[in-house]
XYZ file of C-alpha atoms in Angstrom:
392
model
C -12.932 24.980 53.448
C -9.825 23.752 54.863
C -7.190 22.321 52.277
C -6.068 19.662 54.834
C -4.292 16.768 52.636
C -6.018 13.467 52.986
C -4.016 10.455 53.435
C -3.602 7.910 50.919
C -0.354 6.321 53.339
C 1.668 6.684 49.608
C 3.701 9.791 50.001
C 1.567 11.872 47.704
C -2.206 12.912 46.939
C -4.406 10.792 44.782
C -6.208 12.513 41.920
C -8.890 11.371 40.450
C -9.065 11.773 37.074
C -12.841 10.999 36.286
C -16.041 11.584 39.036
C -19.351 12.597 37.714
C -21.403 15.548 39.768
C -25.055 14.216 38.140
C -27.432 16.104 40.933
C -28.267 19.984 39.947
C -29.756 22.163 41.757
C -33.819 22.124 40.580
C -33.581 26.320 40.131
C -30.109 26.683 38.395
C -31.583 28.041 35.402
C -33.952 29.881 36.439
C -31.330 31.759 39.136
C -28.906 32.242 36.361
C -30.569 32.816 32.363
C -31.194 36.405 31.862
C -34.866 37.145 31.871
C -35.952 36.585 28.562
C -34.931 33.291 28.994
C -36.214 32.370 32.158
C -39.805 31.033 30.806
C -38.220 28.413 28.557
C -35.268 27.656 30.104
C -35.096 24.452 32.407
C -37.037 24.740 35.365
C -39.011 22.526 38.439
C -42.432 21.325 37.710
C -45.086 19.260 39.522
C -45.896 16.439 37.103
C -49.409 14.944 37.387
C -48.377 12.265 39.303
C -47.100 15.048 42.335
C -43.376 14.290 41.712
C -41.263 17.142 40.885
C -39.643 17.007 36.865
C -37.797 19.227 34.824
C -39.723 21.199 32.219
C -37.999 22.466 29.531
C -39.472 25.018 26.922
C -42.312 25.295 28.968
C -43.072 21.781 29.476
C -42.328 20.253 25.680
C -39.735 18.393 27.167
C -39.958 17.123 30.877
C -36.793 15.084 32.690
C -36.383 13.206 36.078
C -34.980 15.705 38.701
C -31.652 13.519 39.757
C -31.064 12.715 43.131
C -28.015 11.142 44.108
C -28.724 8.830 46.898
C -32.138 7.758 45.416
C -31.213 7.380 41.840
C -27.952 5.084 42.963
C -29.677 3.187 45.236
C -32.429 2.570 43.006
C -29.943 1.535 39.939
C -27.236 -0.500 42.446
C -28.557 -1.235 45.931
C -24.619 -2.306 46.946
C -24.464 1.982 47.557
C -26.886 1.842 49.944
C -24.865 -0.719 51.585
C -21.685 1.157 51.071
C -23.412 4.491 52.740
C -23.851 2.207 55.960
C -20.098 1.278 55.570
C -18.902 4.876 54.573
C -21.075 7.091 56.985
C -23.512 9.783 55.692
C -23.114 9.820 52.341
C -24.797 10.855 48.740
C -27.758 12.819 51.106
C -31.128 13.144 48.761
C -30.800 16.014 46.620
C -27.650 17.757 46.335
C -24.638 17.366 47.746
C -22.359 20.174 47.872
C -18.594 20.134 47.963
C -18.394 19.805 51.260
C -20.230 16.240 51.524
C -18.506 15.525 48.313
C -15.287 16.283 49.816
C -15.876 14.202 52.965
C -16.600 11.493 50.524
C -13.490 11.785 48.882
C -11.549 11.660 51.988
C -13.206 8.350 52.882
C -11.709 7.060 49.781
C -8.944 8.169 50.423
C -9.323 10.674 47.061
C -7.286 14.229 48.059
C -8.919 15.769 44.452
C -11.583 14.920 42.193
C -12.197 16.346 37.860
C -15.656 16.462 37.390
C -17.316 15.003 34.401
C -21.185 16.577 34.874
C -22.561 15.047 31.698
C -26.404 16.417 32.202
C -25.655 19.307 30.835
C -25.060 17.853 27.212
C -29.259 17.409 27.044
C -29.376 20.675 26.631
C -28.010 20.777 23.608
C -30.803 18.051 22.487
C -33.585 20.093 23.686
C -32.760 23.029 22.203
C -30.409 22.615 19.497
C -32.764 25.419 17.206
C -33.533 27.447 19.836
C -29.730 29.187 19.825
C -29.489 31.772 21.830
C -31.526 30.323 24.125
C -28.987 27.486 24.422
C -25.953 29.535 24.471
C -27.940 31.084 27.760
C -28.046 27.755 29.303
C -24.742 26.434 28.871
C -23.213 29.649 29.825
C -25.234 28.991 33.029
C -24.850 25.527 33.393
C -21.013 26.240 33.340
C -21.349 28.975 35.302
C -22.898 26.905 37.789
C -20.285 24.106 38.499
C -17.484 26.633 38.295
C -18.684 29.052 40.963
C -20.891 26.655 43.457
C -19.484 23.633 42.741
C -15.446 23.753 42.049
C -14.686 27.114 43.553
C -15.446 26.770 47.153
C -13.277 23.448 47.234
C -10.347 25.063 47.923
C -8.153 22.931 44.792
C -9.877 20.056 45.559
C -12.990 19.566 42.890
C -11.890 21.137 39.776
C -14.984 21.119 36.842
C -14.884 20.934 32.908
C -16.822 22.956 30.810
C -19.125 21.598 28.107
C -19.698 22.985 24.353
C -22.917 24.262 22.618
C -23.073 21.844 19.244
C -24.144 25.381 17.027
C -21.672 25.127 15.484
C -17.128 25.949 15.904
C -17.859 29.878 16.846
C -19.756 28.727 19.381
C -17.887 26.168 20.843
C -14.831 28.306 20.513
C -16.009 31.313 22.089
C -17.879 29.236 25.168
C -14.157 27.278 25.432
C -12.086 30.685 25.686
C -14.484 32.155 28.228
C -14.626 29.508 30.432
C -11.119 28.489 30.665
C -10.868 32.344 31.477
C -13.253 31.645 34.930
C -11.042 28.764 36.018
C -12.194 25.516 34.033
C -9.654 22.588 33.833
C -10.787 21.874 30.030
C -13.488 21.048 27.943
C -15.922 17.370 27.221
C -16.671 17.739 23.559
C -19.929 15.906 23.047
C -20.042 16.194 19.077
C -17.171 17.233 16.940
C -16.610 21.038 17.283
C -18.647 21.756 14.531
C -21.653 20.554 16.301
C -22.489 17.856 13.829
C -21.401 13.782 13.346
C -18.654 14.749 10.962
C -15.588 15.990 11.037
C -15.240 19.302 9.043
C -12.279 22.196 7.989
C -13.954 24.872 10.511
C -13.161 22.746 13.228
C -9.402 23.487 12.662
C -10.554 27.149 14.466
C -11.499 24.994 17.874
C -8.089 22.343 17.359
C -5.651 25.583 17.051
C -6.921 27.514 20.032
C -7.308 24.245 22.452
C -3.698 23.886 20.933
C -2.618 27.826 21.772
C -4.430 27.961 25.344
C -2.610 24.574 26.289
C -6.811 23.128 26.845
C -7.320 19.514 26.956
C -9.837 18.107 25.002
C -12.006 15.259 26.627
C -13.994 12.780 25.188
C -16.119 10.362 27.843
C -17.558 7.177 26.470
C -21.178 6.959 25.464
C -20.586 10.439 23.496
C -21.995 11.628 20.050
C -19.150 12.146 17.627
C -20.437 9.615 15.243
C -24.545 9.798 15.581
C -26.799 7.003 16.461
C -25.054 7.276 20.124
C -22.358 5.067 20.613
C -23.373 3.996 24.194
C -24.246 0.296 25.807
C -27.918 0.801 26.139
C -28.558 3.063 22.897
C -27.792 3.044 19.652
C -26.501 -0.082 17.885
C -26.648 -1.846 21.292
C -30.071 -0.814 22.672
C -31.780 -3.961 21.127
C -28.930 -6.633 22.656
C -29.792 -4.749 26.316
C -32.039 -7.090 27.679
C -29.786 -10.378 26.793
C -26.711 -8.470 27.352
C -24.574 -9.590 30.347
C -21.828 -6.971 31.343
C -23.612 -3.956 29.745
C -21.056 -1.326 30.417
C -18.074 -3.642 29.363
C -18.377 -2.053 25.746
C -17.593 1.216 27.227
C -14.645 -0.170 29.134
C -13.302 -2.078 26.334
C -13.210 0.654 23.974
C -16.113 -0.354 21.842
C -17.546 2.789 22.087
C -14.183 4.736 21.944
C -12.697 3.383 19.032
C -14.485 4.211 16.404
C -14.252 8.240 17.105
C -10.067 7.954 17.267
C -9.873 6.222 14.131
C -11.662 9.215 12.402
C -9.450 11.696 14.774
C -6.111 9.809 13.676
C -7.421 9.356 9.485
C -7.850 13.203 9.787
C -4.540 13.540 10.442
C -5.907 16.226 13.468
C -2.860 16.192 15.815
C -0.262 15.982 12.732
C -1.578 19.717 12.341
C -1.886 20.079 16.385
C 1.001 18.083 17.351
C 0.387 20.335 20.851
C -3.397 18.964 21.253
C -4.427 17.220 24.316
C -7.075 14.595 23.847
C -8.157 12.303 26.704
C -10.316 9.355 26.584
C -12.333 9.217 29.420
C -14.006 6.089 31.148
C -12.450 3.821 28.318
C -10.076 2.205 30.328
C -7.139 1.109 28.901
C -6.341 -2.845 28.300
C -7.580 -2.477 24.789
C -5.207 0.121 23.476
C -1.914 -1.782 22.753
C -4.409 -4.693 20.800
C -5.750 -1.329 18.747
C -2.461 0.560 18.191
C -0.921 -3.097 16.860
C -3.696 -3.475 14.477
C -4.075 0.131 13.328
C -0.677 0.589 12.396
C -1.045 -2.782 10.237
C -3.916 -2.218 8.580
C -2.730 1.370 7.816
C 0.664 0.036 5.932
C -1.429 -1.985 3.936
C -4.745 -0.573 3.206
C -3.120 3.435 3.187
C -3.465 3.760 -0.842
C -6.678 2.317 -1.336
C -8.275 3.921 1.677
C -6.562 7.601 0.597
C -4.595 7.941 3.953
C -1.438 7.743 2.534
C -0.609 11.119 3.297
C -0.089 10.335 6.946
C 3.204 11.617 7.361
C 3.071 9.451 11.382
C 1.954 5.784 12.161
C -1.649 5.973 13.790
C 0.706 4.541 17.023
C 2.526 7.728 16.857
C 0.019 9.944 16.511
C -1.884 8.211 19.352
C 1.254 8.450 21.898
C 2.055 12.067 20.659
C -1.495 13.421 21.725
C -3.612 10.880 23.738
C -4.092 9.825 27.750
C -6.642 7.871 28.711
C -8.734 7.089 32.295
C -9.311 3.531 33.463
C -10.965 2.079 36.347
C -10.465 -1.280 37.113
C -7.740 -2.244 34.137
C -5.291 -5.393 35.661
C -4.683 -5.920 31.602
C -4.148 -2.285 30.985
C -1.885 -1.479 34.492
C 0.408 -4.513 33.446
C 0.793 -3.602 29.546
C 0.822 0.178 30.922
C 4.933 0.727 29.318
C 3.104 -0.556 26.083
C 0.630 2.442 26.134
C 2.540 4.423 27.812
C 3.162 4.619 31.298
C 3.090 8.397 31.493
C -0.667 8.855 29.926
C -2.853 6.698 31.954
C -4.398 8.462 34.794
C -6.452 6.222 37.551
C -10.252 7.294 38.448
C -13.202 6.194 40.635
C -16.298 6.997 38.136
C -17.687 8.243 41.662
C -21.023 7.989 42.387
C -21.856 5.356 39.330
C -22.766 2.725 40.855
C -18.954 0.696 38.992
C -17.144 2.680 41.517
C -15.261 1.012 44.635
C -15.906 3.745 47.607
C -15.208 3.975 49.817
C -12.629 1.000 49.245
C -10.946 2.613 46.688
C -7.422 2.543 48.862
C -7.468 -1.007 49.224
C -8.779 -1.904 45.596
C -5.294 0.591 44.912
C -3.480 -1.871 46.481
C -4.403 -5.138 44.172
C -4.429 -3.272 41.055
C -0.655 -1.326 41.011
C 0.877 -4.294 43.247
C 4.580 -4.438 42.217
C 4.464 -1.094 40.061
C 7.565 0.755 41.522
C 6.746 3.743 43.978
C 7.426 6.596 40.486
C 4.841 4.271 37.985
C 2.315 4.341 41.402
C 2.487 7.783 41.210
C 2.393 8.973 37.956
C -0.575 6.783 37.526
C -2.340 8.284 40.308
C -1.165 11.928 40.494
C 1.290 13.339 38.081
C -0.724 12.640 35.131
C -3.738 14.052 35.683
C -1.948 16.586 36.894
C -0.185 17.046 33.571
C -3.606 16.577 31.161
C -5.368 18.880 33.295
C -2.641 21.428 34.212
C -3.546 20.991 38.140
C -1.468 23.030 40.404
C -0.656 23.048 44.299
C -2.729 19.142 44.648
């Protein structure tokens, strides 16, 4: 595949720092789990109505077979108009880099981090089942490194996800796929694999510390139990009354609550070399949070028995955090508040939130008057820097 630069017209490449790769290929598993695995590991099956699911464990648990084009269209009919703008697009089924690539370069996008979330339902299928688990994830990582990121030639570069069986596990799956070429890791749960926080996951914080691996954590994730997203959890009973349903996610509802448990643990005092990034969160809420964190810290410290903070949570937070944003006027004009060296731009491509192919022009309104070195660390150096991207 030819590494031909797109052109953004701004001197440099855009990266973007958050796309989502939902489509798998129906026989991944079954091309990929050793044998003993194959019969309960994920696999196509003709449901009764003639429409192709996913069975897993031998049809205990069937899923909806993603396809791109009919999924989005279905969810947000404005893609199907913006496939008639763009060109051939999001083609039923999977798209492979390639078609992903040529989507990228009609948004002007030169490279793309992949968030592929579907993998995490593994771990809810068969969290008993271990090494039946550990089989799938190593395949299901196996899988976006070596047909999905690989053959892009630097231009789609994949994350890894963790089994929750606790930190051995997620330690050993992090160290071996960093070793096949994986930018970092999306921690669903806390290392540990449970809600809560525990001294075992100190193992995980000190090697993604050592190996220089940054630590993601997209909205709608599990840290806390009772899932923290819009349309489950504490929110799935406001969903039919609510207006802007994602607007939780993008105003850190759904963020918030796991960094105040990361900074009260005093995690990147320890780790002061951790990378965290909060992904899909945008970013107009932070300097709100950091203002009232640090206040209610000084005052409530003693009684709450976080006195032994040796940093303000605001320090802790610049020290160790970036964050991904969207559409964020708010955030982009409050950006040397946060931090105008940890906010890194992204599409949320294919979602249906996402402006391609008129993500150049929606560029354009949203860093207008943001010298030509903010532009550019916003939209290239630091993703570059979180993800430790070379030669894009």
């Amino acid at each position: 595949m030819s590494p031909k630069q797109a052109s953004s017209g701004l001197g440099f490449n855009i990266v973007d720092a958050d796309s989502h790769w939902d489509a798998i290929p129906p026989d991944l598993y079954q091309r990929r789990v050793p044998g003993q695995f194959r019969d309960r590991a994920p696999k196509p099956l003709q449901g009764p109505d003639g429409k192709v699911v996913m069975s897993y464990d031998n049809g205990r648990v069937t899923r909806p077979i993603f396809r791109e084009q009919e999924e989005a269209g279905a969810r947000n009919p404005e893609m199907q108009v913006r496939d008639r703008v763009g060109g051939p697009t999001l083609v039923p089924g999977l798209s492979g880099p390639e078609q992903r690539i040529k989507d990228m370069e009609l948004d002007g996008v030169y490279s793309s981090v992949i968030y592929s979330l579907n993998g995490f339902q593994l771990n809810e299928i068969y969290r008993q089942e271990r090494d039946l688990l550990l089989a799938c994830i190593q395949a299901y990582n196996d899988w976006l490194i070596e047909e999905v990121s690989q053959p892009s030639n630097n231009r789609i570069f994949a994350l890894c996800i963790t089994p929750q069986t606790g930190t051995a596990d997620a330690l050993a799956e992090m160290e071996r796929c960093v070793k096949k070429g994986h930018k970092g890791i999306i921690l669903g749960r806390w290392p540990n694999g449970t809600h809560y926080p525990n001294e075992a996951d100190d193992l995980f914080w000190a090697a993604a510390q050592d190996m220089n691996v940054p630590i993601s954590i997209h909205v709608v994730n599990d840290f806390l139990g009772d899932n923290m997203g819009a349309m489950t959890g504490p929110f799935k009973n406001h969903t039919p009354s609510q207006f802007a349903i994602g607007a939780v996610n993008t105003c850190g509802v759904t963020t918030i609550p796991t960094v105040d448990v990361i900074l009260g643990q005093a995690i990147v005092e320890r780790f002061p070399g951790l990378k965290i990034g909060l992904i899909e969160s945008n970013i107009g809420w932070i300097p709100h949070y950091l203002e009232q964190v640090d206040k209610y810290w000084a005052h409530y410290r003693f009684t709450v028995g976080k006195s032994h903070l040796k940093m303000l949570p605001s320090e802790q937070f610049r020290q160790n955090f970036w964050a991904s944003f969207l559409y964020d006027p708010h955030g982009v004009e409050n950006r040397h508040t946060i931090g105008v060296d940890r906010v890194m731009w992204s599409t949320d491509f294919p979602h249906g939130v996402s402006e391609w192919p008129n993500s150049r022009s929606q560029i354009d309104n949203l860093f207008t008057g943001a010298p030509q070195a903010e532009l550019k660390m916003m939209l290239h150096d630091n993703a570059c820097e979180f993800y430790g991207l070379t030669g894009v």
